[in-house]
Coordinates of C-alpha atoms in Angstrom, one line a residue:
X14 CA -23.0 20.9 4.4
X15 CA -21.6 23.5 6.8
X16 CA -21.3 27.2 5.8
X17 CA -18.3 27.9 3.7
X18 CA -17.7 24.3 2.8
X19 CA -17.6 23.6 -0.9
X20 CA -19.9 21.1 -2.5
X21 CA -17.1 18.7 -3.6
X22 CA -15.6 18.6 -0.1
X23 CA -19.0 17.9 1.4
X24 CA -19.7 15.1 -1.1
X25 CA -16.3 13.7 -0.4
X26 CA -16.9 13.6 3.3
X27 CA -20.2 11.8 2.8
X28 CA -18.4 9.3 0.6
X29 CA -15.7 8.7 3.1
X30 CA -18.2 8.1 5.9
X31 CA -20.0 5.5 3.8
X32 CA -16.7 3.8 2.9
X33 CA -15.5 3.8 6.5
X34 CA -18.4 1.6 7.5
X35 CA -17.6 -0.9 4.7
X36 CA -13.9 -0.9 5.5
X37 CA -14.4 -1.4 9.2
X38 CA -16.5 -4.5 8.6
X39 CA -13.8 -5.9 6.2
X40 CA -10.9 -5.2 8.5
X41 CA -12.5 -6.9 11.5
X42 CA -12.3 -10.1 9.5
X43 CA -8.6 -10.0 8.6
X44 CA -6.7 -10.9 11.7
X45 CA -7.1 -14.7 11.6
X46 CA -6.4 -14.7 7.9
X47 CA -3.0 -13.0 8.3
X48 CA -1.6 -15.7 10.6
X49 CA -2.8 -18.5 8.4
X50 CA -1.3 -16.8 5.3
X51 CA 2.1 -16.3 7.0
X52 CA 2.2 -20.0 7.9
X53 CA 1.5 -20.9 4.3
X54 CA 4.3 -18.6 3.1
X55 CA 6.8 -20.1 5.5
X56 CA 6.0 -23.6 4.3
X57 CA 6.8 -22.5 0.8
X58 CA 10.4 -21.4 1.6
X59 CA 12.9 -24.1 0.9
X60 CA 15.2 -25.1 3.8
X61 CA 18.1 -24.8 1.3
X62 CA 17.8 -21.0 1.6
X63 CA 19.9 -21.2 4.8
X64 CA 23.1 -22.1 2.9
X65 CA 24.2 -18.7 1.8
X66 CA 26.3 -16.1 3.6
X67 CA 25.0 -12.9 1.9
X68 CA 22.2 -10.5 2.9
X69 CA 19.1 -9.8 0.7
X70 CA 17.5 -6.4 1.0
X71 CA 13.7 -6.2 0.7
X72 CA 11.2 -3.4 0.8
X73 CA 7.5 -3.7 1.9
X74 CA 5.1 -0.9 1.3
X75 CA 1.6 -0.6 2.7
X76 CA -1.4 1.4 1.6
X77 CA -2.9 4.8 2.5
X78 CA -4.2 6.7 -0.5
X79 CA -2.5 10.0 -0.9
X80 CA -0.2 9.0 2.0
X81 CA 1.9 7.2 -0.6
X82 CA 3.7 10.6 -0.7
X83 CA 4.9 9.9 2.9
X84 CA 6.4 6.6 1.6
X85 CA 8.2 8.6 -1.1
X86 CA 9.7 10.9 1.7
X87 CA 11.0 7.9 3.6
X88 CA 12.5 6.5 0.4
X89 CA 14.2 9.8 -0.3
X90 CA 16.2 9.3 2.9
X91 CA 16.9 5.7 2.0
X92 CA 17.9 6.3 -1.6
X93 CA 21.2 4.6 -1.1
X94 CA 19.6 1.2 -0.2
X95 CA 19.6 -1.3 -3.0
X96 CA 16.5 -3.5 -2.7
X97 CA 16.5 -6.8 -4.6
X98 CA 12.8 -7.4 -3.7
X99 CA 10.1 -4.8 -3.6
X100 CA 6.5 -5.6 -2.5
X101 CA 3.5 -3.3 -2.2
X102 CA -0.2 -3.2 -1.6
X103 CA -2.6 -0.4 -2.5
X104 CA -0.7 3.0 -2.7
X105 CA 2.4 0.9 -1.9
X106 CA 1.8 -1.1 -5.1
X107 CA 2.0 2.1 -7.2
X108 CA 5.3 3.1 -5.5
X109 CA 6.6 -0.4 -6.0
X110 CA 6.0 -0.5 -9.7
X111 CA 7.6 3.0 -10.0
X112 CA 10.7 1.9 -8.2
X113 CA 11.0 -1.4 -10.0
X114 CA 11.4 0.3 -13.3
X115 CA 15.0 1.2 -12.3
X116 CA 17.8 -1.2 -12.1
X117 CA 19.7 -1.9 -8.9
X118 CA 22.2 0.9 -8.6
X119 CA 19.8 3.5 -10.0
X120 CA 18.1 4.2 -6.7
X121 CA 18.7 8.0 -6.8
X122 CA 17.0 8.3 -10.2
X123 CA 14.1 6.0 -9.1
X124 CA 13.4 8.1 -6.0
X125 CA 13.7 11.4 -7.9
X126 CA 11.0 10.0 -10.3
X127 CA 8.7 9.0 -7.5
X128 CA 9.1 12.4 -5.8
X129 CA 8.4 14.3 -8.9
X130 CA 5.2 12.3 -9.6
X131 CA 3.8 12.7 -6.1
X132 CA 4.5 16.4 -6.1
X133 CA 2.6 16.9 -9.3
X134 CA -0.2 14.3 -8.8
X135 CA -3.8 15.5 -8.6
X136 CA -6.8 13.6 -7.6
X137 CA -8.2 14.0 -11.1
X138 CA -5.4 11.8 -12.2
X139 CA -6.5 9.0 -9.8
X140 CA -10.3 9.0 -9.8
X141 CA -13.4 10.8 -10.9
X142 CA -17.1 10.8 -10.3
X143 CA -19.4 8.6 -12.3
X144 CA -21.8 10.4 -14.6
X145 CA -24.6 10.2 -12.0
X146 CA -22.2 10.9 -9.1
X147 CA -21.7 9.0 -5.9
X148 CA -25.3 7.6 -6.0
X149 CA -24.4 5.7 -9.2
X150 CA -21.2 4.4 -7.6
X151 CA -23.1 3.2 -4.5
X152 CA -26.1 1.7 -6.1
X153 CA -24.9 0.5 -9.6
X154 CA -21.1 0.4 -9.8
X155 CA -18.6 -1.5 -7.7
X156 CA -17.1 1.6 -6.1
X157 CA -18.0 5.1 -5.3
X158 CA -15.5 6.5 -7.8
X159 CA -14.3 5.6 -11.3
X160 CA -10.5 5.0 -11.4
X161 CA -10.1 5.0 -15.2
X162 CA -7.8 8.1 -14.6
X163 CA -5.5 6.0 -12.6
X164 CA -5.3 3.5 -15.4
X165 CA -4.3 6.3 -17.8
X166 CA -1.7 7.6 -15.3
X167 CA -0.1 4.2 -14.8
X168 CA 0.0 3.5 -18.5
X169 CA 1.7 6.8 -19.1
X170 CA 4.3 6.5 -16.3
X171 CA 5.0 2.8 -15.9
X172 CA 7.3 0.9 -18.3
X173 CA 6.5 -2.8 -17.8
X174 CA 9.5 -3.9 -20.0
X175 CA 11.9 -2.0 -17.8
X176 CA 10.4 -3.6 -14.7
X177 CA 11.0 -7.0 -16.1
X178 CA 14.5 -6.2 -17.0
X179 CA 15.5 -4.4 -13.8
X180 CA 16.8 -7.4 -12.0
X181 CA 14.5 -6.8 -9.1
X182 CA 11.6 -9.0 -7.9
X183 CA 8.3 -7.2 -7.8
X184 CA 5.4 -8.4 -5.7
X185 CA 1.9 -6.9 -5.6
X186 CA -1.2 -8.1 -3.8
X187 CA -4.9 -7.9 -4.6
X188 CA -8.0 -9.5 -3.2
X189 CA -10.1 -11.9 -5.5
X190 CA -13.7 -11.1 -4.8
X191 CA -14.9 -14.4 -6.3
X192 CA -12.7 -16.7 -4.2
X193 CA -12.4 -14.2 -1.3
X194 CA -8.6 -14.8 -1.3
X195 CA -5.4 -12.7 -1.4
X196 CA -3.5 -13.3 -4.6
X197 CA 0.1 -12.3 -5.6
X198 CA 1.1 -10.7 -8.8
X199 CA 4.7 -10.2 -10.0
X200 CA 6.7 -8.5 -12.7
X201 CA 5.7 -11.1 -15.3
X202 CA 1.9 -10.7 -14.8
X203 CA 0.3 -10.2 -18.2
X204 CA -1.6 -7.0 -17.3
X205 CA 0.6 -5.5 -14.7
X206 CA -1.0 -2.0 -15.1
X207 CA -4.4 -3.4 -14.2
X208 CA -3.0 -5.6 -11.4
X209 CA -1.6 -2.4 -9.9
X210 CA -4.9 -0.6 -10.2
X211 CA -6.6 -3.6 -8.6
X212 CA -4.2 -3.6 -5.7
X213 CA -5.1 0.1 -5.2
X214 CA -8.9 -0.4 -5.4
X215 CA -10.0 0.4 -1.9
X216 CA -13.2 -1.6 -1.3
X217 CA -16.3 0.5 -1.5
X218 CA -14.4 3.6 -2.5
X219 CA -12.8 2.7 -5.8
X220 CA -14.3 0.4 -8.4
X221 CA -13.3 -3.3 -8.5
X222 CA -11.0 -4.3 -11.4
X223 CA -11.6 -7.3 -13.6
X224 CA -8.4 -9.4 -14.2
X225 CA -7.8 -12.7 -15.9
X226 CA -5.5 -15.1 -14.1
X227 CA -4.9 -18.7 -15.1
X228 CA -7.6 -18.4 -17.7
X229 CA -10.3 -17.3 -15.2
X230 CA -11.6 -13.7 -14.9
X231 CA -12.5 -12.4 -11.5
X232 CA -13.1 -9.0 -9.9
X233 CA -10.3 -7.8 -7.7
X234 CA -10.0 -5.1 -5.0
X235 CA -7.3 -3.7 -2.7
X236 CA -4.9 -6.3 -1.3
X237 CA -5.3 -4.6 2.0
X238 CA -8.8 -6.1 2.3
X239 CA -7.0 -9.4 3.2
X240 CA -3.3 -8.7 4.0
X241 CA -2.2 -5.2 5.0
X242 CA 1.6 -5.2 4.4
X243 CA 3.5 -7.8 2.3
X244 CA 6.3 -8.3 4.9
X245 CA 6.3 -12.1 4.9
X246 CA 6.0 -12.2 1.1
X247 CA 9.1 -10.1 0.5
X248 CA 11.2 -12.0 3.0
X249 CA 10.2 -15.3 1.5
X250 CA 10.9 -14.0 -2.0
X251 CA 14.4 -12.9 -0.9
X252 CA 15.2 -16.4 0.2
X253 CA 13.8 -17.9 -3.0
X254 CA 15.5 -15.4 -5.2
X255 CA 19.0 -15.5 -3.6
X256 CA 21.2 -17.8 -1.6
X257 CA 21.2 -15.3 1.2
X258 CA 21.4 -16.5 4.8
X259 CA 19.6 -13.4 6.1
X260 CA 17.1 -10.8 4.9
X261 CA 16.9 -7.2 5.9
X262 CA 13.5 -5.7 5.1
X263 CA 12.4 -2.1 5.4
X264 CA 8.7 -1.7 6.1
X265 CA 7.0 1.6 5.4
X266 CA 3.5 2.1 6.9
X267 CA 1.9 5.3 5.5
X268 CA -1.1 5.2 7.8
X269 CA 0.5 4.2 11.1
X270 CA -0.1 7.8 12.2
X271 CA -2.5 6.9 15.0
X272 CA -1.3 9.3 17.6
X273 CA -4.8 10.5 18.5
X274 CA -3.5 12.8 21.3
X275 CA -1.6 14.9 18.7
X276 CA -4.8 15.4 16.6
X277 CA -7.3 17.2 18.8
X278 CA -10.2 16.7 16.4
X279 CA -10.5 13.0 17.5
X280 CA -10.9 14.1 21.1
X281 CA -13.2 17.0 20.5
X282 CA -15.6 15.6 17.9
X283 CA -17.8 12.7 18.9
X284 CA -20.0 12.3 15.9
X285 CA -20.6 8.9 14.3
X286 CA -18.1 9.3 11.4
X287 CA -15.3 10.2 13.8
X288 CA -16.1 7.3 16.2
X289 CA -16.0 5.0 13.2
X290 CA -12.8 6.4 12.0
X291 CA -11.1 6.1 15.4
X292 CA -12.3 2.5 15.6
X293 CA -11.1 1.8 12.1
X294 CA -7.6 3.3 12.6
X295 CA -7.3 1.2 15.8
X296 CA -8.1 -2.0 13.9
X297 CA -5.7 -1.0 11.1
X298 CA -2.8 -0.3 13.5
X299 CA -3.4 -3.6 15.2
X300 CA -3.3 -5.5 11.9
X301 CA -0.2 -3.7 10.7
X302 CA 1.5 -4.6 13.9
X303 CA 0.4 -8.3 13.7
X304 CA 1.7 -8.5 10.1
X305 CA 5.1 -7.5 11.3
X306 CA 5.0 -9.7 14.5
X307 CA 3.9 -12.7 12.5
X308 CA 6.8 -12.3 10.0
X309 CA 9.3 -11.8 12.8
X310 CA 8.1 -14.8 14.7
X311 CA 8.1 -17.0 11.6
X312 CA 11.6 -16.1 10.3
X313 CA 13.3 -15.4 13.6
X314 CA 16.9 -14.1 13.5
X315 CA 17.0 -14.9 9.7
X316 CA 15.1 -11.6 9.1
X317 CA 15.7 -8.1 10.4
X318 CA 12.7 -5.9 10.1
X319 CA 13.0 -2.1 10.3
X320 CA 9.7 -0.1 10.5
X321 CA 9.1 3.4 9.4
X322 CA 5.7 5.1 10.1
X323 CA 4.4 8.6 10.7
X324 CA 5.3 10.1 14.1
X325 CA 2.3 12.4 13.9
X326 CA -1.0 12.8 12.2
X327 CA -0.5 13.5 8.4
X328 CA -2.6 16.2 6.7
X329 CA -5.6 15.7 4.5
X330 CA -8.1 12.9 4.3
X331 CA -6.5 10.1 2.2
X332 CA -8.2 11.0 -1.1
X333 CA -7.3 14.7 -1.4
X334 CA -3.9 14.5 -3.1
X335 CA -3.1 18.1 -2.0
X336 CA -0.5 17.8 0.8
X337 CA 2.3 15.8 -0.9
X338 CA 5.1 18.2 -0.1
X339 CA 4.4 18.2 3.6
X340 CA 4.0 14.4 3.8
X341 CA 7.3 13.9 1.9
X342 CA 9.1 16.1 4.4
X343 CA 7.5 14.2 7.3
X344 CA 8.5 10.9 5.8
X345 CA 12.1 12.1 5.3
X346 CA 12.3 13.3 8.9
X347 CA 10.8 10.2 10.4
X348 CA 13.2 8.0 8.4
X349 CA 16.2 10.1 9.7
X350 CA 15.0 9.7 13.3
X351 CA 14.7 5.9 12.9
X352 CA 18.1 5.6 11.3
X353 CA 19.8 7.8 13.9
X354 CA 18.4 5.8 16.9

C-alpha cells in the first residue's frame, strides 16, 4: 500500500487485479461463441417478420459496473425515443429493468428515475465484504464480494408487476455455470430480481447467484461472460414482437472508453496489473465490435444500429460508484455528438 492510500482503496486495487486475470481468461474464450449464438438467433426469427411496414425501436445496454451511470447520461439525451424492446447485460440489466417499469410514452419519467438512482447510489448499496474479507471471497465463496446489498436495492426500487404491464419486452442475459451457456430471461421470469443480480454478477468479483429455471437450479454469473451486448437478441425480439419491416436499435457501450492515448497512466505505468488491464480492455473492445458486426451482417438492411460509447476515459475504477455525475454528463455529451453527426 502506497503512502497516503487508504486501506479500503488498497484492498480494492488488489481485488481488481485478481479479478482482471480471471476475466481476461474468460473473455479470450468468447469470440467463437458470439458468432454461433447470432446464427442461432437468426434461425429463430420467422421469415414472416418481413411483412410489416413499421419500424420497431430497440435498446441494447452493455455492462461496466459503475459506468452504468454513463448509460443513464446517454438515455437522458435520448429520452424522447420510445423503445418497444429493451435488453441489457450486467450494469445494463439494472438500467433495463429500471426503464421497463415505465410504459411507452413515459420515457421522461423513466430517465428521471434512473438519473436520480445513479446520482445517489453508493457502493455499499451494491456490494460488501464477506465477514473474513476478500480472502473468504477468494477461497470459500463464489466471488470476492457479497452482493446481498444489490438484492435489497433492486427489491426496493424495481416493481416487477409494472414491468410486466408496461407493454415493453425486456431481455436480460446471464451465464449458467453448470451448462456453461448464455441464457435469456424476460419480464415473465419468476424471480426477475435475482435474474437481474445474476446478470450483474461479474465473474470472480461478485458472488454467483443461484436461480431455478425449468425446474433446475444452477449458479449464474454475468451474461457478459458469454455475450457482451444483446444486440442480436433485441433485434430478433423486435421482429417477433411486432410486424415491423425494420428495426432501429440503439446500442450503449459503457466501457468502450479505450482511448489509451487520452489516459496517460496506461502509457506511463508498465506494472503487471496495468499490462493485464490494457490487454483486457483490448479484448473487450474487440468483442463489443464483433457483437455489433455480427448483428449487422446477420440482419443486413433490415436493422439500423446506432452506437454510443465514451469518447474518452471515464473516471474511477468500475466498482467505486463515486463519479456518477461526471459520467452522466459525458454520456449526454457523447450522445449529442453522435446525433448531430
